[in-house]
């Protein structure tokens, strides 16, 4: 069985960790936003569970070991995922029409809808556009 070739980030991380004598952890926690979004869409919705979405995520500031990092998030990718939820969730099968968006300003997890220098109000504008 052939293993997948390591990415530059994986190789670099392993070298750094080896040099400073940290055990090399599996880098499955570093996931491209598009890949994560596609997996969530493919998994579908669970019965009796309200849908949820995150515009971005990086909890490495709070979790030194095995953090979970979504990288390459953009308002456009978030819009695709949010549109999928809006158009495909079985809204008529639940008593309330709730959608959980994590989070307004969870800066420690690198996760926010709140305006920022990098994206301005783009995440808010996309949310408004899709959910109107």
PDB file of C-alpha atoms in Angstrom:
ATOM      1  CA  UNK A   1       0.000   0.000   0.000  1.00  0.00           C
ATOM      2  CA  UNK A   2       1.337   3.430  -0.953  1.00  0.00           C
ATOM      3  CA  UNK A   3       0.986   6.349   1.411  1.00  0.00           C
ATOM      4  CA  UNK A   4       0.200   9.819   0.110  1.00  0.00           C
ATOM      5  CA  UNK A   5       3.159  12.142  -0.392  1.00  0.00           C
ATOM      6  CA  UNK A   6       3.589  14.590   2.457  1.00  0.00           C
ATOM      7  CA  UNK A   7       2.820  18.223   1.811  1.00  0.00           C
ATOM      8  CA  UNK A   8       5.442  20.897   2.326  1.00  0.00           C
ATOM      9  CA  UNK A   9       3.732  21.963   5.579  1.00  0.00           C
ATOM     10  CA  UNK A  10       3.739  18.380   6.876  1.00  0.00           C
ATOM     11  CA  UNK A  11       7.414  17.892   6.041  1.00  0.00           C
ATOM     12  CA  UNK A  12       8.382  21.233   7.569  1.00  0.00           C
ATOM     13  CA  UNK A  13       6.351  20.575  10.722  1.00  0.00           C
ATOM     14  CA  UNK A  14       7.995  17.175  11.187  1.00  0.00           C
ATOM     15  CA  UNK A  15      11.484  18.667  10.797  1.00  0.00           C
ATOM     16  CA  UNK A  16      10.811  21.450  13.294  1.00  0.00           C
ATOM     17  CA  UNK A  17       9.261  19.090  15.828  1.00  0.00           C
ATOM     18  CA  UNK A  18      12.169  16.682  15.441  1.00  0.00           C
ATOM     19  CA  UNK A  19      14.715  19.467  15.967  1.00  0.00           C
ATOM     20  CA  UNK A  20      13.052  20.722  19.127  1.00  0.00           C
ATOM     21  CA  UNK A  21      12.346  17.160  20.263  1.00  0.00           C
ATOM     22  CA  UNK A  22       8.569  17.209  20.203  1.00  0.00           C
ATOM     23  CA  UNK A  23       6.778  14.025  19.282  1.00  0.00           C
ATOM     24  CA  UNK A  24       5.530  14.243  15.726  1.00  0.00           C
ATOM     25  CA  UNK A  25       1.751  14.153  15.791  1.00  0.00           C
ATOM     26  CA  UNK A  26      -0.494  13.217  12.932  1.00  0.00           C
ATOM     27  CA  UNK A  27      -1.280  16.331  10.909  1.00  0.00           C
ATOM     28  CA  UNK A  28      -4.874  15.340  10.199  1.00  0.00           C
ATOM     29  CA  UNK A  29      -5.901  18.332  12.266  1.00  0.00           C
ATOM     30  CA  UNK A  30      -4.769  20.766   9.535  1.00  0.00           C
ATOM     31  CA  UNK A  31      -7.569  20.649   6.964  1.00  0.00           C
ATOM     32  CA  UNK A  32      -8.393  22.766   3.958  1.00  0.00           C
ATOM     33  CA  UNK A  33     -11.750  24.520   4.413  1.00  0.00           C
ATOM     34  CA  UNK A  34     -13.014  23.269   1.027  1.00  0.00           C
ATOM     35  CA  UNK A  35     -12.160  19.667   1.912  1.00  0.00           C
ATOM     36  CA  UNK A  36     -13.860  19.949   5.308  1.00  0.00           C
ATOM     37  CA  UNK A  37     -16.911  21.621   3.762  1.00  0.00           C
ATOM     38  CA  UNK A  38     -17.173  18.893   1.109  1.00  0.00           C
ATOM     39  CA  UNK A  39     -16.997  16.182   3.789  1.00  0.00           C
ATOM     40  CA  UNK A  40     -19.747  17.867   5.798  1.00  0.00           C
ATOM     41  CA  UNK A  41     -21.952  18.179   2.715  1.00  0.00           C
ATOM     42  CA  UNK A  42     -21.277  14.549   1.758  1.00  0.00           C
ATOM     43  CA  UNK A  43     -22.114  13.354   5.294  1.00  0.00           C
ATOM     44  CA  UNK A  44     -25.543  14.925   4.978  1.00  0.00           C
ATOM     45  CA  UNK A  45     -27.793  15.930   7.828  1.00  0.00           C
ATOM     46  CA  UNK A  46     -28.572  13.885  10.931  1.00  0.00           C
ATOM     47  CA  UNK A  47     -32.142  13.388  12.021  1.00  0.00           C
ATOM     48  CA  UNK A  48     -33.238  15.619  14.913  1.00  0.00           C
ATOM     49  CA  UNK A  49     -30.025  17.652  14.764  1.00  0.00           C
ATOM     50  CA  UNK A  50     -30.102  21.290  13.728  1.00  0.00           C
ATOM     51  CA  UNK A  51     -27.542  22.318  11.119  1.00  0.00           C
ATOM     52  CA  UNK A  52     -24.373  24.158  12.017  1.00  0.00           C
ATOM     53  CA  UNK A  53     -21.626  25.951  10.138  1.00  0.00           C
ATOM     54  CA  UNK A  54     -18.376  27.709  10.942  1.00  0.00           C
ATOM     55  CA  UNK A  55     -16.833  30.451   8.822  1.00  0.00           C
ATOM     56  CA  UNK A  56     -13.322  29.420   9.922  1.00  0.00           C
ATOM     57  CA  UNK A  57     -11.571  27.615  12.788  1.00  0.00           C
ATOM     58  CA  UNK A  58      -8.167  27.460  14.449  1.00  0.00           C
ATOM     59  CA  UNK A  59      -7.979  26.451  18.104  1.00  0.00           C
ATOM     60  CA  UNK A  60      -4.189  26.082  18.164  1.00  0.00           C
ATOM     61  CA  UNK A  61      -3.888  29.024  20.593  1.00  0.00           C
ATOM     62  CA  UNK A  62      -5.755  26.990  23.227  1.00  0.00           C
ATOM     63  CA  UNK A  63      -4.750  23.458  22.242  1.00  0.00           C
ATOM     64  CA  UNK A  64      -1.036  22.905  21.864  1.00  0.00           C
ATOM     65  CA  UNK A  65      -1.508  19.226  21.176  1.00  0.00           C
ATOM     66  CA  UNK A  66      -3.766  18.113  18.356  1.00  0.00           C
ATOM     67  CA  UNK A  67      -5.408  21.401  17.515  1.00  0.00           C
ATOM     68  CA  UNK A  68      -8.015  21.555  14.760  1.00  0.00           C
ATOM     69  CA  UNK A  69      -7.264  24.067  12.024  1.00  0.00           C
ATOM     70  CA  UNK A  70      -9.348  24.872   8.971  1.00  0.00           C
ATOM     71  CA  UNK A  71      -7.189  26.843   6.568  1.00  0.00           C
ATOM     72  CA  UNK A  72      -7.931  28.660   3.295  1.00  0.00           C
ATOM     73  CA  UNK A  73     -11.373  29.772   4.423  1.00  0.00           C
ATOM     74  CA  UNK A  74     -12.947  32.549   2.361  1.00  0.00           C
ATOM     75  CA  UNK A  75     -16.339  34.232   2.366  1.00  0.00           C
ATOM     76  CA  UNK A  76     -17.026  32.613  -1.027  1.00  0.00           C
ATOM     77  CA  UNK A  77     -16.410  29.084   0.303  1.00  0.00           C
ATOM     78  CA  UNK A  78     -18.474  29.833   3.404  1.00  0.00           C
ATOM     79  CA  UNK A  79     -21.267  31.036   1.097  1.00  0.00           C
ATOM     80  CA  UNK A  80     -21.269  27.734  -0.808  1.00  0.00           C
ATOM     81  CA  UNK A  81     -21.621  25.735   2.408  1.00  0.00           C
ATOM     82  CA  UNK A  82     -24.237  28.073   3.896  1.00  0.00           C
ATOM     83  CA  UNK A  83     -26.251  27.991   0.651  1.00  0.00           C
ATOM     84  CA  UNK A  84     -26.134  24.194   0.678  1.00  0.00           C
ATOM     85  CA  UNK A  85     -27.529  24.099   4.203  1.00  0.00           C
ATOM     86  CA  UNK A  86     -30.274  26.588   3.399  1.00  0.00           C
ATOM     87  CA  UNK A  87     -31.322  24.766   0.239  1.00  0.00           C
ATOM     88  CA  UNK A  88     -30.990  21.157   1.430  1.00  0.00           C
ATOM     89  CA  UNK A  89     -31.717  20.917   5.145  1.00  0.00           C
ATOM     90  CA  UNK A  90     -35.175  19.358   5.777  1.00  0.00           C
ATOM     91  CA  UNK A  91     -36.562  22.514   7.423  1.00  0.00           C
ATOM     92  CA  UNK A  92     -40.133  21.175   7.411  1.00  0.00           C
ATOM     93  CA  UNK A  93     -39.193  18.197   9.590  1.00  0.00           C
ATOM     94  CA  UNK A  94     -38.135  20.244  12.635  1.00  0.00           C
ATOM     95  CA  UNK A  95     -40.304  22.334  14.968  1.00  0.00           C
ATOM     96  CA  UNK A  96     -38.030  25.416  14.813  1.00  0.00           C
ATOM     97  CA  UNK A  97     -35.927  26.785  12.001  1.00  0.00           C
ATOM     98  CA  UNK A  98     -32.582  27.103  13.764  1.00  0.00           C
ATOM     99  CA  UNK A  99     -29.186  27.351  12.107  1.00  0.00           C
ATOM    100  CA  UNK A 100     -26.140  27.482  14.378  1.00  0.00           C
ATOM    101  CA  UNK A 101     -23.310  29.663  13.122  1.00  0.00           C
ATOM    102  CA  UNK A 102     -20.139  29.384  15.173  1.00  0.00           C
ATOM    103  CA  UNK A 103     -19.187  32.202  16.035  1.00  0.00           C
ATOM    104  CA  UNK A 104     -19.699  35.967  16.165  1.00  0.00           C
ATOM    105  CA  UNK A 105     -16.297  36.785  17.695  1.00  0.00           C
ATOM    106  CA  UNK A 106     -14.441  33.702  18.934  1.00  0.00           C
ATOM    107  CA  UNK A 107     -11.043  35.264  18.324  1.00  0.00           C
ATOM    108  CA  UNK A 108      -9.154  32.669  20.380  1.00  0.00           C
ATOM    109  CA  UNK A 109     -10.350  30.005  17.955  1.00  0.00           C
ATOM    110  CA  UNK A 110      -9.630  32.142  14.908  1.00  0.00           C
ATOM    111  CA  UNK A 111     -13.334  32.075  14.174  1.00  0.00           C
ATOM    112  CA  UNK A 112     -15.572  35.074  13.681  1.00  0.00           C
ATOM    113  CA  UNK A 113     -18.293  36.698  11.626  1.00  0.00           C
ATOM    114  CA  UNK A 114     -17.526  40.049  13.198  1.00  0.00           C
ATOM    115  CA  UNK A 115     -15.838  42.499  10.790  1.00  0.00           C
ATOM    116  CA  UNK A 116     -12.061  42.252  10.650  1.00  0.00           C
ATOM    117  CA  UNK A 117      -9.143  43.820   8.805  1.00  0.00           C
ATOM    118  CA  UNK A 118      -8.674  40.881   6.436  1.00  0.00           C
ATOM    119  CA  UNK A 119     -12.285  40.359   5.297  1.00  0.00           C
ATOM    120  CA  UNK A 120     -14.064  43.525   6.383  1.00  0.00           C
ATOM    121  CA  UNK A 121     -17.805  42.743   6.511  1.00  0.00           C
ATOM    122  CA  UNK A 122     -17.662  40.052   3.805  1.00  0.00           C
ATOM    123  CA  UNK A 123     -18.730  37.145   6.052  1.00  0.00           C
ATOM    124  CA  UNK A 124     -21.660  39.159   7.397  1.00  0.00           C
ATOM    125  CA  UNK A 125     -22.695  40.262   3.911  1.00  0.00           C
ATOM    126  CA  UNK A 126     -22.626  36.676   2.627  1.00  0.00           C
ATOM    127  CA  UNK A 127     -24.682  35.507   5.608  1.00  0.00           C
ATOM    128  CA  UNK A 128     -27.249  38.242   4.999  1.00  0.00           C
ATOM    129  CA  UNK A 129     -27.391  37.487   1.274  1.00  0.00           C
ATOM    130  CA  UNK A 130     -27.901  33.745   1.680  1.00  0.00           C
ATOM    131  CA  UNK A 131     -30.342  33.872   4.583  1.00  0.00           C
ATOM    132  CA  UNK A 132     -32.565  36.712   3.334  1.00  0.00           C
TER     133      UNK A 132
END
